[in-house]
Every structure is written in C-alpha cells, then in structure tokens.
mmCIF file of C-alpha atoms in Angstrom:
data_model
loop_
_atom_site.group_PDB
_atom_site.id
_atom_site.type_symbol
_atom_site.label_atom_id
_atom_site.label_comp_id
_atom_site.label_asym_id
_atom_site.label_seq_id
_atom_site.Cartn_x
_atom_site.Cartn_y
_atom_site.Cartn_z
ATOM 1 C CA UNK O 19 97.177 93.820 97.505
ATOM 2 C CA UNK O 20 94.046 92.658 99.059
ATOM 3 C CA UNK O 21 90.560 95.181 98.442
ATOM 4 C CA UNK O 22 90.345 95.036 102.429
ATOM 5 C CA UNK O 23 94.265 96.070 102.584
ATOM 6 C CA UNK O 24 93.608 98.560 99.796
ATOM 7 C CA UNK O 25 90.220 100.032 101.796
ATOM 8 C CA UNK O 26 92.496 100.279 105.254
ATOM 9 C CA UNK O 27 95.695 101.695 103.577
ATOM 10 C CA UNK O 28 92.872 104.665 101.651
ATOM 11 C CA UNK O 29 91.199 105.371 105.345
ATOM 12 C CA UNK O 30 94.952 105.514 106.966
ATOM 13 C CA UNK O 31 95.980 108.249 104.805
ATOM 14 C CA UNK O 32 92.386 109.817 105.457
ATOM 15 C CA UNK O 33 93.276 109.636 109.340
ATOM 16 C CA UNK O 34 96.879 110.570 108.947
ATOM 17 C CA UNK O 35 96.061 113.690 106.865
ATOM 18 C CA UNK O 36 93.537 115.281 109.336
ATOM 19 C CA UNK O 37 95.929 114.705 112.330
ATOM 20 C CA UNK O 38 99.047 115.914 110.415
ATOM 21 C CA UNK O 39 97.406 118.805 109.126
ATOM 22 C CA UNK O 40 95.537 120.115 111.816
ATOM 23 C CA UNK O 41 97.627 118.942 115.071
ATOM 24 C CA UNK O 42 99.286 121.907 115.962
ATOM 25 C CA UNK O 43 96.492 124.279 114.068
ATOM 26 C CA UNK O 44 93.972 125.899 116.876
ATOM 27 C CA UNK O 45 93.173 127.511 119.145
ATOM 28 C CA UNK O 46 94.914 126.704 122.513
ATOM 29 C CA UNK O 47 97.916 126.745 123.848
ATOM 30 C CA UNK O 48 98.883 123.157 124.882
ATOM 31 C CA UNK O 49 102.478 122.447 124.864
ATOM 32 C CA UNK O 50 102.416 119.669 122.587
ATOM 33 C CA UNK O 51 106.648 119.022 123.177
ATOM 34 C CA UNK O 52 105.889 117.884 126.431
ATOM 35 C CA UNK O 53 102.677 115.220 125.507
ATOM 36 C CA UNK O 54 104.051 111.844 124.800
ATOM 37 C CA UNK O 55 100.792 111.288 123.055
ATOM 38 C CA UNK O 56 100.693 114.048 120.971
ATOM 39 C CA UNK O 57 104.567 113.623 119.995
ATOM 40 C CA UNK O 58 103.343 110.265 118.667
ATOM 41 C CA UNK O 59 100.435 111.021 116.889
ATOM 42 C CA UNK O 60 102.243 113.604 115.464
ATOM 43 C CA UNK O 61 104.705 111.310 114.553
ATOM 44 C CA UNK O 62 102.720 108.633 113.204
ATOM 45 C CA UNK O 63 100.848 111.495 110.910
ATOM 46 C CA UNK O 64 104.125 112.050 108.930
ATOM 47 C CA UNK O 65 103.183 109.038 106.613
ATOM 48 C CA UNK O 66 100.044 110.799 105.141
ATOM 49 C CA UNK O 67 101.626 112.375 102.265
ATOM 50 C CA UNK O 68 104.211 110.076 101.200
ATOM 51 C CA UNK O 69 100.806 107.323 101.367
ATOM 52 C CA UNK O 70 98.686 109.497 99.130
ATOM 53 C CA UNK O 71 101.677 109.516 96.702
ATOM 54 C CA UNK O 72 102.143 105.934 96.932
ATOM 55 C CA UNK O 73 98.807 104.750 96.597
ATOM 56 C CA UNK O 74 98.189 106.926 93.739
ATOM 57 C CA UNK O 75 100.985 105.335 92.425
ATOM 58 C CA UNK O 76 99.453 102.514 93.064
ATOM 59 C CA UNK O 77 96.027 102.727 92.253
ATOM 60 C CA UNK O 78 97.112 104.053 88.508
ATOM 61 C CA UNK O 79 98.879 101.055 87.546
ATOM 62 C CA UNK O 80 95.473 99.192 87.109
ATOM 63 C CA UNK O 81 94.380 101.671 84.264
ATOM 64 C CA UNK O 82 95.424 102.179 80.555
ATOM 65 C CA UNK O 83 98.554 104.968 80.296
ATOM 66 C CA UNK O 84 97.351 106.694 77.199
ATOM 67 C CA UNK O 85 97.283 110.309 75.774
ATOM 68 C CA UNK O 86 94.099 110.875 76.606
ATOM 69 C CA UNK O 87 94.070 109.579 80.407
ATOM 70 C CA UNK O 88 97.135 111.475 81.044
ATOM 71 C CA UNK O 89 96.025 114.819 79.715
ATOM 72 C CA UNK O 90 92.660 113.820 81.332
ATOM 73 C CA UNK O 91 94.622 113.641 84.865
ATOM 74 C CA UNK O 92 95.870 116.994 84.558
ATOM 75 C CA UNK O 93 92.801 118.645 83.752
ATOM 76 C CA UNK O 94 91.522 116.935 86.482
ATOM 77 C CA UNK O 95 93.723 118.059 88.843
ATOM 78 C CA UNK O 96 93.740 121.563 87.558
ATOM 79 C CA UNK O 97 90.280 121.790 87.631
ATOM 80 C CA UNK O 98 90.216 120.699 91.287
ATOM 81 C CA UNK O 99 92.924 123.271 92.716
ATOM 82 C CA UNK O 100 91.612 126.018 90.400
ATOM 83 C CA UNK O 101 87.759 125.872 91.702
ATOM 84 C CA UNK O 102 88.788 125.117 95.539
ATOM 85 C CA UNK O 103 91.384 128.311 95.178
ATOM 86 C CA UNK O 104 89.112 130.569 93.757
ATOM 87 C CA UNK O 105 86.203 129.119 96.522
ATOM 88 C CA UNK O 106 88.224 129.986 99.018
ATOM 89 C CA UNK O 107 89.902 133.174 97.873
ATOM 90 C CA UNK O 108 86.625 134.414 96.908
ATOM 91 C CA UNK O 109 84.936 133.772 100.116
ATOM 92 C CA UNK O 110 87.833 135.564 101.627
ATOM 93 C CA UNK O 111 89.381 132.266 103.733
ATOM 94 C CA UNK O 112 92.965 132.216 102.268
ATOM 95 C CA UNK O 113 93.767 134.782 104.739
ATOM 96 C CA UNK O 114 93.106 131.349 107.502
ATOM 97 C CA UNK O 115 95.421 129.364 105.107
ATOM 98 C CA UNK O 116 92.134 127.442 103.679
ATOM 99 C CA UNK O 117 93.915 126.581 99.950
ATOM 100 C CA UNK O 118 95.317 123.651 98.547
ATOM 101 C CA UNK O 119 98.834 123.559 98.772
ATOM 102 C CA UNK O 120 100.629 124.462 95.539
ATOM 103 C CA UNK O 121 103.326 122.284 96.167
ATOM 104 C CA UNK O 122 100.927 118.999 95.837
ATOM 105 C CA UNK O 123 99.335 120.074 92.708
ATOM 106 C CA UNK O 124 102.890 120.910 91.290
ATOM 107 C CA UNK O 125 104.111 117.583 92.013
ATOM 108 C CA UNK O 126 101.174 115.336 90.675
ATOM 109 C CA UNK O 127 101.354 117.510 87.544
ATOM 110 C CA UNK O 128 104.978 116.398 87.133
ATOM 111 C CA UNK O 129 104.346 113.050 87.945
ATOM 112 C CA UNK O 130 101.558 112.971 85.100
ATOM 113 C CA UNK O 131 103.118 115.130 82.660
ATOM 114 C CA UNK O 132 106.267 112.943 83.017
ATOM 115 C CA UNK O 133 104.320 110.191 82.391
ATOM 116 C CA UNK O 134 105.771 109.131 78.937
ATOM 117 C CA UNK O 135 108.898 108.441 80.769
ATOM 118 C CA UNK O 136 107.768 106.498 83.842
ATOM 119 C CA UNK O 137 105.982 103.847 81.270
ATOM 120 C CA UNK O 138 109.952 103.288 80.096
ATOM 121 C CA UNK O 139 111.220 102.004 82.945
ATOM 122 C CA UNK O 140 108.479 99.694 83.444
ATOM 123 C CA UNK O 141 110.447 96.524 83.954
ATOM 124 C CA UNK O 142 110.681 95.738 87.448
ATOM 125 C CA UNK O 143 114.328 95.602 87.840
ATOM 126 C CA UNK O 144 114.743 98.954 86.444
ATOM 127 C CA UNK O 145 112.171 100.565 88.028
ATOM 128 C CA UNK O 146 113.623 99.451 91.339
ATOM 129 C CA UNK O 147 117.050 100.651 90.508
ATOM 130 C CA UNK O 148 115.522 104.157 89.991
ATOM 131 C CA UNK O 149 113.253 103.633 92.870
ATOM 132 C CA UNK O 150 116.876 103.099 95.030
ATOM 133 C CA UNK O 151 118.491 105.623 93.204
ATOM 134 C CA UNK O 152 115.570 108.285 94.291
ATOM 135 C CA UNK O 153 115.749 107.370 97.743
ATOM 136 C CA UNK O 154 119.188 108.004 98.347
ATOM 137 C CA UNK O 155 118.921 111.089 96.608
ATOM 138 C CA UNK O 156 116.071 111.940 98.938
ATOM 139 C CA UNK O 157 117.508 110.987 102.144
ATOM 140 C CA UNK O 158 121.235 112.780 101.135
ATOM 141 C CA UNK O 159 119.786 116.072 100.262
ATOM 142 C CA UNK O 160 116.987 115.855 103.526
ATOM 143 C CA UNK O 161 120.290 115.233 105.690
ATOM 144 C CA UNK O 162 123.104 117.680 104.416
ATOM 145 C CA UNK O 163 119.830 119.937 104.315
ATOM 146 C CA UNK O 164 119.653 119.889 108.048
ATOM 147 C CA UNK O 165 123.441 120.331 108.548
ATOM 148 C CA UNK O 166 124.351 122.600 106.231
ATOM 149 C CA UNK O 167 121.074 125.165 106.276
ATOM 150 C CA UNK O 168 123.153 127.963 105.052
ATOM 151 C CA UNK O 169 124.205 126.732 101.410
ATOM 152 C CA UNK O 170 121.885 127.661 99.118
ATOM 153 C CA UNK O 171 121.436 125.070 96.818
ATOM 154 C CA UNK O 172 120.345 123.023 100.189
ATOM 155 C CA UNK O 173 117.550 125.682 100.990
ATOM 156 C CA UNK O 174 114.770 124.175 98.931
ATOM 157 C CA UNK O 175 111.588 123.991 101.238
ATOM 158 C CA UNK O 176 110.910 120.014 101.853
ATOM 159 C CA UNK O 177 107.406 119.926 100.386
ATOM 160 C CA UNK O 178 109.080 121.370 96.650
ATOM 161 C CA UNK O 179 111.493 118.503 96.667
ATOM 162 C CA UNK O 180 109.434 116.784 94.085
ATOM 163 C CA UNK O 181 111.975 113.765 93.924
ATOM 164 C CA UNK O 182 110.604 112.846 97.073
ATOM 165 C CA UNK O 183 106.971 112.743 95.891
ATOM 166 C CA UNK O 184 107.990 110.635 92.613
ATOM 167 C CA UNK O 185 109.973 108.563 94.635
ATOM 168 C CA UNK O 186 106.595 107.222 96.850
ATOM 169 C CA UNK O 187 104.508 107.251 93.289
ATOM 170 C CA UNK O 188 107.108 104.757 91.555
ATOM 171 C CA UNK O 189 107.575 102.701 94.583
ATOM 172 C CA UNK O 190 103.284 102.491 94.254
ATOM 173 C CA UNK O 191 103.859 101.631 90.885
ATOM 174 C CA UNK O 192 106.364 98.890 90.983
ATOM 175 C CA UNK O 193 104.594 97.287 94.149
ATOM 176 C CA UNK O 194 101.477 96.545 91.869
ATOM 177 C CA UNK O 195 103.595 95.542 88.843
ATOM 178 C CA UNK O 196 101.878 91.888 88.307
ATOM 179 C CA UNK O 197 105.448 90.415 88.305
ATOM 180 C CA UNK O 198 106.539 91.540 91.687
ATOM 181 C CA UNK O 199 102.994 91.613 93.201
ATOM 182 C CA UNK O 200 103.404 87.868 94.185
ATOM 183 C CA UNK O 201 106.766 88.826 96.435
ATOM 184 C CA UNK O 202 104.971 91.723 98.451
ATOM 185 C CA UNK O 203 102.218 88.966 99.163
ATOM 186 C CA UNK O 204 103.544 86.331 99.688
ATOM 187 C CA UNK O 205 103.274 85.196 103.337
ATOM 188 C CA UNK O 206 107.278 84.728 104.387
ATOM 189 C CA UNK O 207 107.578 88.459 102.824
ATOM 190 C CA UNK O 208 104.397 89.610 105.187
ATOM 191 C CA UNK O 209 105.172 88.090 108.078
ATOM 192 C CA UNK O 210 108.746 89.361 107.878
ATOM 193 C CA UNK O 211 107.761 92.793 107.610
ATOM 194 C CA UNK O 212 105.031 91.919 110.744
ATOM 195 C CA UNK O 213 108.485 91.330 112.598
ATOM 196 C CA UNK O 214 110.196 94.185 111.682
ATOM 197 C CA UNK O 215 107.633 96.836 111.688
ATOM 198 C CA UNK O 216 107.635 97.487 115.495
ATOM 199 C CA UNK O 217 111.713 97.721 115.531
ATOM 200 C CA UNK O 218 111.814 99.924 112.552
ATOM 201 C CA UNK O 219 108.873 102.070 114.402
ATOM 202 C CA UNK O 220 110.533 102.538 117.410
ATOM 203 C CA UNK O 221 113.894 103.259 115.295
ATOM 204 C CA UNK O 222 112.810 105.689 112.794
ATOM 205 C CA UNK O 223 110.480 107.292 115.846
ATOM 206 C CA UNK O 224 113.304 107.986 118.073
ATOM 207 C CA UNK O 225 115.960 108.983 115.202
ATOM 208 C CA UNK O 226 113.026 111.748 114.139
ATOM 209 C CA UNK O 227 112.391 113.193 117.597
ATOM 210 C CA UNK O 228 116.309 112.905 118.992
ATOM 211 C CA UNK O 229 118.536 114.352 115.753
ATOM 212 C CA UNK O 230 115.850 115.203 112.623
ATOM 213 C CA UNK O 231 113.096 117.540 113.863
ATOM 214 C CA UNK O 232 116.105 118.724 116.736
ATOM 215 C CA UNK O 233 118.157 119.600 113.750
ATOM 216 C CA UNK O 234 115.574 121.533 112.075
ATOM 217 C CA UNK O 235 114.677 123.450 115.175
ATOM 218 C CA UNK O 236 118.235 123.935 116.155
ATOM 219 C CA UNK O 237 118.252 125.662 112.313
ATOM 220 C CA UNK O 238 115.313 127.442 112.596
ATOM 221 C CA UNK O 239 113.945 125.661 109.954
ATOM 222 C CA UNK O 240 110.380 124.571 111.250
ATOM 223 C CA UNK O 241 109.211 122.995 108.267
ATOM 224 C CA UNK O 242 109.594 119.023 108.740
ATOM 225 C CA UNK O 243 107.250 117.160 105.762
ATOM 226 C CA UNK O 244 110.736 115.177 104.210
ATOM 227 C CA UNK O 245 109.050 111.987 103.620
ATOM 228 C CA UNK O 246 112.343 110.232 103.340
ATOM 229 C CA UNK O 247 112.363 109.289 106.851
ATOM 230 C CA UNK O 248 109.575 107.770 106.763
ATOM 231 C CA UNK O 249 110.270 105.603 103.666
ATOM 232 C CA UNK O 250 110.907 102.155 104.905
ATOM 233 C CA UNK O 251 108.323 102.500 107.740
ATOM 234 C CA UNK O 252 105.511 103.398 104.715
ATOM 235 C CA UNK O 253 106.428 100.370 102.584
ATOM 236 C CA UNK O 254 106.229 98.052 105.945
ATOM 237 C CA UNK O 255 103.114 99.094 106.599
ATOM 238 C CA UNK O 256 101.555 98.651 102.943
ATOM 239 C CA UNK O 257 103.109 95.020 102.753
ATOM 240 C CA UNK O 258 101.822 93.746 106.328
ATOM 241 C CA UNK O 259 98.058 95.286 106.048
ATOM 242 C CA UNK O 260 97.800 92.219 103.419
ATOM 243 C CA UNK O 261 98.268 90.113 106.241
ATOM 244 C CA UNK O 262 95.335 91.496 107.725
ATOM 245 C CA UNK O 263 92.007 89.220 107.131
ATOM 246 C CA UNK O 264 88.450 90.150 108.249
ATOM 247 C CA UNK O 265 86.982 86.876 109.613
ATOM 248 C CA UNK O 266 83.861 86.100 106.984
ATOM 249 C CA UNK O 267 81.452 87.718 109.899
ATOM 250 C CA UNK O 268 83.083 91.506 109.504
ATOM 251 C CA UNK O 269 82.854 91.025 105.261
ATOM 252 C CA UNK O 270 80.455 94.308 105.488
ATOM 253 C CA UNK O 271 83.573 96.253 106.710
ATOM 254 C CA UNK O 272 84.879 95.527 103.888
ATOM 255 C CA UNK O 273 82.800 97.291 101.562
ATOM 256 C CA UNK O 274 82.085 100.286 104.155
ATOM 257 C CA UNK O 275 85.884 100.766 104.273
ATOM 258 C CA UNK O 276 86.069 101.187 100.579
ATOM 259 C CA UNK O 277 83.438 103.642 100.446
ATOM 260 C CA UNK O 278 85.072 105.851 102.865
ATOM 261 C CA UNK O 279 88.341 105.695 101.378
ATOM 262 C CA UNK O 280 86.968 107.148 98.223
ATOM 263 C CA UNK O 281 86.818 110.500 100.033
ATOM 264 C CA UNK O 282 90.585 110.765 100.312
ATOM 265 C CA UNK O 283 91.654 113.803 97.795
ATOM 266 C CA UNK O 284 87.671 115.379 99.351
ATOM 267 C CA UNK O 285 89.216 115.057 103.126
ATOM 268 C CA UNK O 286 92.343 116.836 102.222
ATOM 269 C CA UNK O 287 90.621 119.408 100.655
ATOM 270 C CA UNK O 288 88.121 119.997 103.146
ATOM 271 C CA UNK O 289 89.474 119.468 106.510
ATOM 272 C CA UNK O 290 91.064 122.124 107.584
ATOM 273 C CA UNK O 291 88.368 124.063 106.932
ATOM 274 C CA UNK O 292 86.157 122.174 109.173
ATOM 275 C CA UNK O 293 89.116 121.820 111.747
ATOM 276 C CA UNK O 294 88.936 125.513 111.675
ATOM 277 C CA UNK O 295 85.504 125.437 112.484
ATOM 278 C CA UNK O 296 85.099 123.066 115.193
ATOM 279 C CA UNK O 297 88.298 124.335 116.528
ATOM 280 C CA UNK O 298 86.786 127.920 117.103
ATOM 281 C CA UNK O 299 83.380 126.287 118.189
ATOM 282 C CA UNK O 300 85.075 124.008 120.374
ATOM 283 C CA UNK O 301 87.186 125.208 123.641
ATOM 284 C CA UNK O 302 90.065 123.136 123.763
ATOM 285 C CA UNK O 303 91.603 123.055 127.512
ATOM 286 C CA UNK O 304 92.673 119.226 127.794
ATOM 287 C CA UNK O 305 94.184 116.674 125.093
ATOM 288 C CA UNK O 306 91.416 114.950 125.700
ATOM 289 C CA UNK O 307 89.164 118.085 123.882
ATOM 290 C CA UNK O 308 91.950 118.292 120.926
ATOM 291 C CA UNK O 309 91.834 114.879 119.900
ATOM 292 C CA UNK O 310 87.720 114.774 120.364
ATOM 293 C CA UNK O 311 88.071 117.814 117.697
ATOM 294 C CA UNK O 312 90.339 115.977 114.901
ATOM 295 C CA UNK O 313 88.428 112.799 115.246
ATOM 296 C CA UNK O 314 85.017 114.911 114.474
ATOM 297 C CA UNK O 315 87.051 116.654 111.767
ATOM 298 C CA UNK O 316 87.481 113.434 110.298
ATOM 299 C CA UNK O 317 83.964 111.804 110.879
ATOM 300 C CA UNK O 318 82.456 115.412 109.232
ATOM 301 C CA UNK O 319 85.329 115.848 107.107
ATOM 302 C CA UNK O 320 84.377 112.294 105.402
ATOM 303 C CA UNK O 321 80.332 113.121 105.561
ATOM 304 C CA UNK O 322 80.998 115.998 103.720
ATOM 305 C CA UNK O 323 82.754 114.457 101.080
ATOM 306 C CA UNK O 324 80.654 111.665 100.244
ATOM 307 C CA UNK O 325 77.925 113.915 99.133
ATOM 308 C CA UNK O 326 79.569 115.235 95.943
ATOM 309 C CA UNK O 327 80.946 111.861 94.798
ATOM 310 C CA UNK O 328 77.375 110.812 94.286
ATOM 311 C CA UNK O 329 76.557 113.556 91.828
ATOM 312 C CA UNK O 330 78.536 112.522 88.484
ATOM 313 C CA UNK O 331 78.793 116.364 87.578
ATOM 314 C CA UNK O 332 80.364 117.400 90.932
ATOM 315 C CA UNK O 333 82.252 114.693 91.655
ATOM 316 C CA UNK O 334 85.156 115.816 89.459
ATOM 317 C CA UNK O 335 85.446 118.538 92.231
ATOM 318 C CA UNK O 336 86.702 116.136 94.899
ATOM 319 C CA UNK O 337 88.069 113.315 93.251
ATOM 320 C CA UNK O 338 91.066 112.602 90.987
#
C-alpha cells in the first residue's frame, strides 16, 4: 500500500469513528429512520471498527514479532484503558458513558497475547484459509444470531465476538505479507475492485437496512456493530485507495494526512467526550446543526490529540 493510501485509509477510520459513535448520541430528537442522509452516514460509519482492526493488522506486520514487542503491546494497551478509565471514573463522567469500551481492549489483548500463534500461519496460503475460515464463522453466527435470538449460545453481544475482530487483524496482516502485496496492487486487481465497489455498496447497503438491522429491531436486539457485513465492502475499499494518486502539486497532503492519522487510537478515546460537549453547547434543531457538530468533533477531536503525541512521556497515553 501506498503512504498516501495508508494516510487516507488512517483519517477514514478517524471520520468513521466520530460519526459511528456519536450519530445517534445527543441531544435532540431528530428521527434519524426517516433521513436518507443520516441512514447513510450511518451506514457508511459501520466500517470504523472493523478498519482500526485491519489496519492495525496491518500496520504491525512492518515491525519485529518478538517477546518483548508483544508484552510491550499489552502494557501499552493496558496502560491506555487503565489511565483513561480511572480519568473518567474519577472525574465522575462514566455515568455519560465517557470510558473505553472493554470489549476493544479485550480483543486487542487477545490478538497480542495470541500472538505466538498468528506468526505460525504466516504463509500466505494458510493464512488465507484461516482468514476464509473466520469469515464464515463470522457471518454464520451474525445470521442464525438474528433468527434465532432466543438460543443461548447465539446471545453473545456482537462487539464480544472476538472472531470477528481477529478476522479484520489477519486479513491486515496477510494484505501486507510482501508475497501477496504485489496482487492487492497491482493495477488489473485495483481497477477491478474500482468496478465493483459501487455494486457491492449499494448491495451490502440495502441488504443492511432491508433484512439485518430490521432483524435486529424486529428482535429487540438494538445492538448492530457485526462487522461481518461489512467485510468485503472494507477490503474493496483498502485495495482501490491505492489507486488513488495526488498529482505532484497536492504532495503536501500527503504528509498532512499522515500526521492526522496518527491521532487515530487519541480520536476514539476522546471524542465522545467532546461530542458530549459540543452537543450540550450546541442546539441541534436541523441535520444541518448535527452534522456541523460531528464534523467539529472531529476537527477538535484531532487538535486535541496531536498535543500529547508530541510529548514522548505522554504520548504512550494516546497511542498504541
């Protein structure tokens, strides 16, 4: 993958994570069933988690898989939810719902802890059988899940089924193995998925808003972060943002791009917060006024966390 591709693909899950979040979270009382606009948005912000996991994925199969980097990304990732947990408990905002979810931590834990094993399936081939394996898994249990609500074994909350989360993580992993790296780039594969991004779009939009989410409403289950849904749409979009080439005037973007998607694991932390802020500061009477308040939540969101990552000491507070 290209560092511009890379840059876009760390400041989509940035914009995907403060919509998704904080779409249905304020203050007024818009009926956001009805907006087209707001059923797509909402839609297109149900890629933000399974991206974080991928690009993670991703991003660690540049760096050396030893002992000490693996016990070093659990620390780090304890560290993180144990300060921001006790920040917020402490200054009394949990009751708002202003803590890291437990669910996330629990699954990058896994995912590092299990590290060992990942490393032995390393070959492409296999790691793309398990990769297939996963997401059939996922997509089996997500479905009888919403038909059968009432068996037990079926009741696990979406965001716990950590399968789901490995699943994006591997797929991350094998798409920057340096053997199979040439196939996602190469330009027949890119402008393939080009073609078939719009039609698998529209396809995977309608089949969530016509049976999925009406399944899970018609079950009174209201939770809807599955991820496998989403699956083939998320690995379209990380193959054709290659495609994508700044002309040599826009090469600052570039850089700017990169900087901003260093704040990814700070904007998830800190958004909601801030969405909670502008949210009671703001009156929100049109859809005009609720988008205007998640795009600030972003721009502030962002702001905010770029001052920590420039103090070494700190930085460990809003960074993996």
């Amino acid at each position: 993958m290209n560092k511009s591709g890379l840059a876009m693909l760390k400041m989509l899950a940035c914009i995907t994570a403060v919509s998704f979040f904080t779409l249905y979270q304020s203050y007024d009382r818009y009926y956001y069933d009805v907006s087209l606009t707001l059923n797509v948005l909402s839609f297109v912000s149900t890629i933000a988690t399974p991206l974080y996991f991928l690009l993670s994925g991703y991003m660690d199969a540049g760096e050396p898989h030893t002992p000490a980097w693996q016990l070093g990304k659990i620390r780090r990732i304890l560290l993180i939810f144990l300060f921001w947990f006790s920040f917020f408990w402490l200054a009394g905002m949990h009751h708002k719902g202003y803590l890291i979810q437990p669910w996330f931590v629990i699954a990058l834990i896994v995912i590092y802890a299990s590290h060992p094993l990942i490393d032995l399936v390393r070959r492409p081939g296999l790691m793309a059988s398990l990769i297939f394996l996963l997401l059939i898994l996922a997509f089996t249990y997500d479905l009888l899940a919403s038909l059968s609500p009432e068996r037990r074994f079926l009741s696990l909350p979406p965001q716990y089924r950590i399968w789901t989360w490995v699943l994006y993580y591997l797929s991350g992993r094998l798409m920057a193995a340096p053997a199979v790296m040439p196939f996602f780039t190469s330009p027949r594969v890119m402008k393939t998925s080009l073609l078939l991004l719009p039609a698998v779009y529209l396809f995977t939009w309608l089949y969530e808003r016509y049976y999925f989410i009406a399944r899970f409403l018609a079950t009174s289950n209201d939770v809807l972060l599955t991820g496998s849904q989403v699956y083939l749409l998320v690995v379209l979009i990380v193959i054709s943002i290659n495609a994508i080439r700044l002309p040599a005037r826009a090469r600052w973007v570039t850089p700017l791009l990169t900087t901003l998607g260093k704040t990814m694991t700070g904007v998830y932390i800190l958004h909601y917060l801030i969405f909670g802020l502008l949210a009671a500061a703001i009156r929100i009477e049109t859809l005009g006024d609720k988008l205007l308040v998640i795009a600030l939540t972003l721009i502030f969101s962002m702001t905010v966390s770029l001052l920590p990552l420039r103090i070494p000491g700190v930085r460990k507070l809003i960074s993996l």
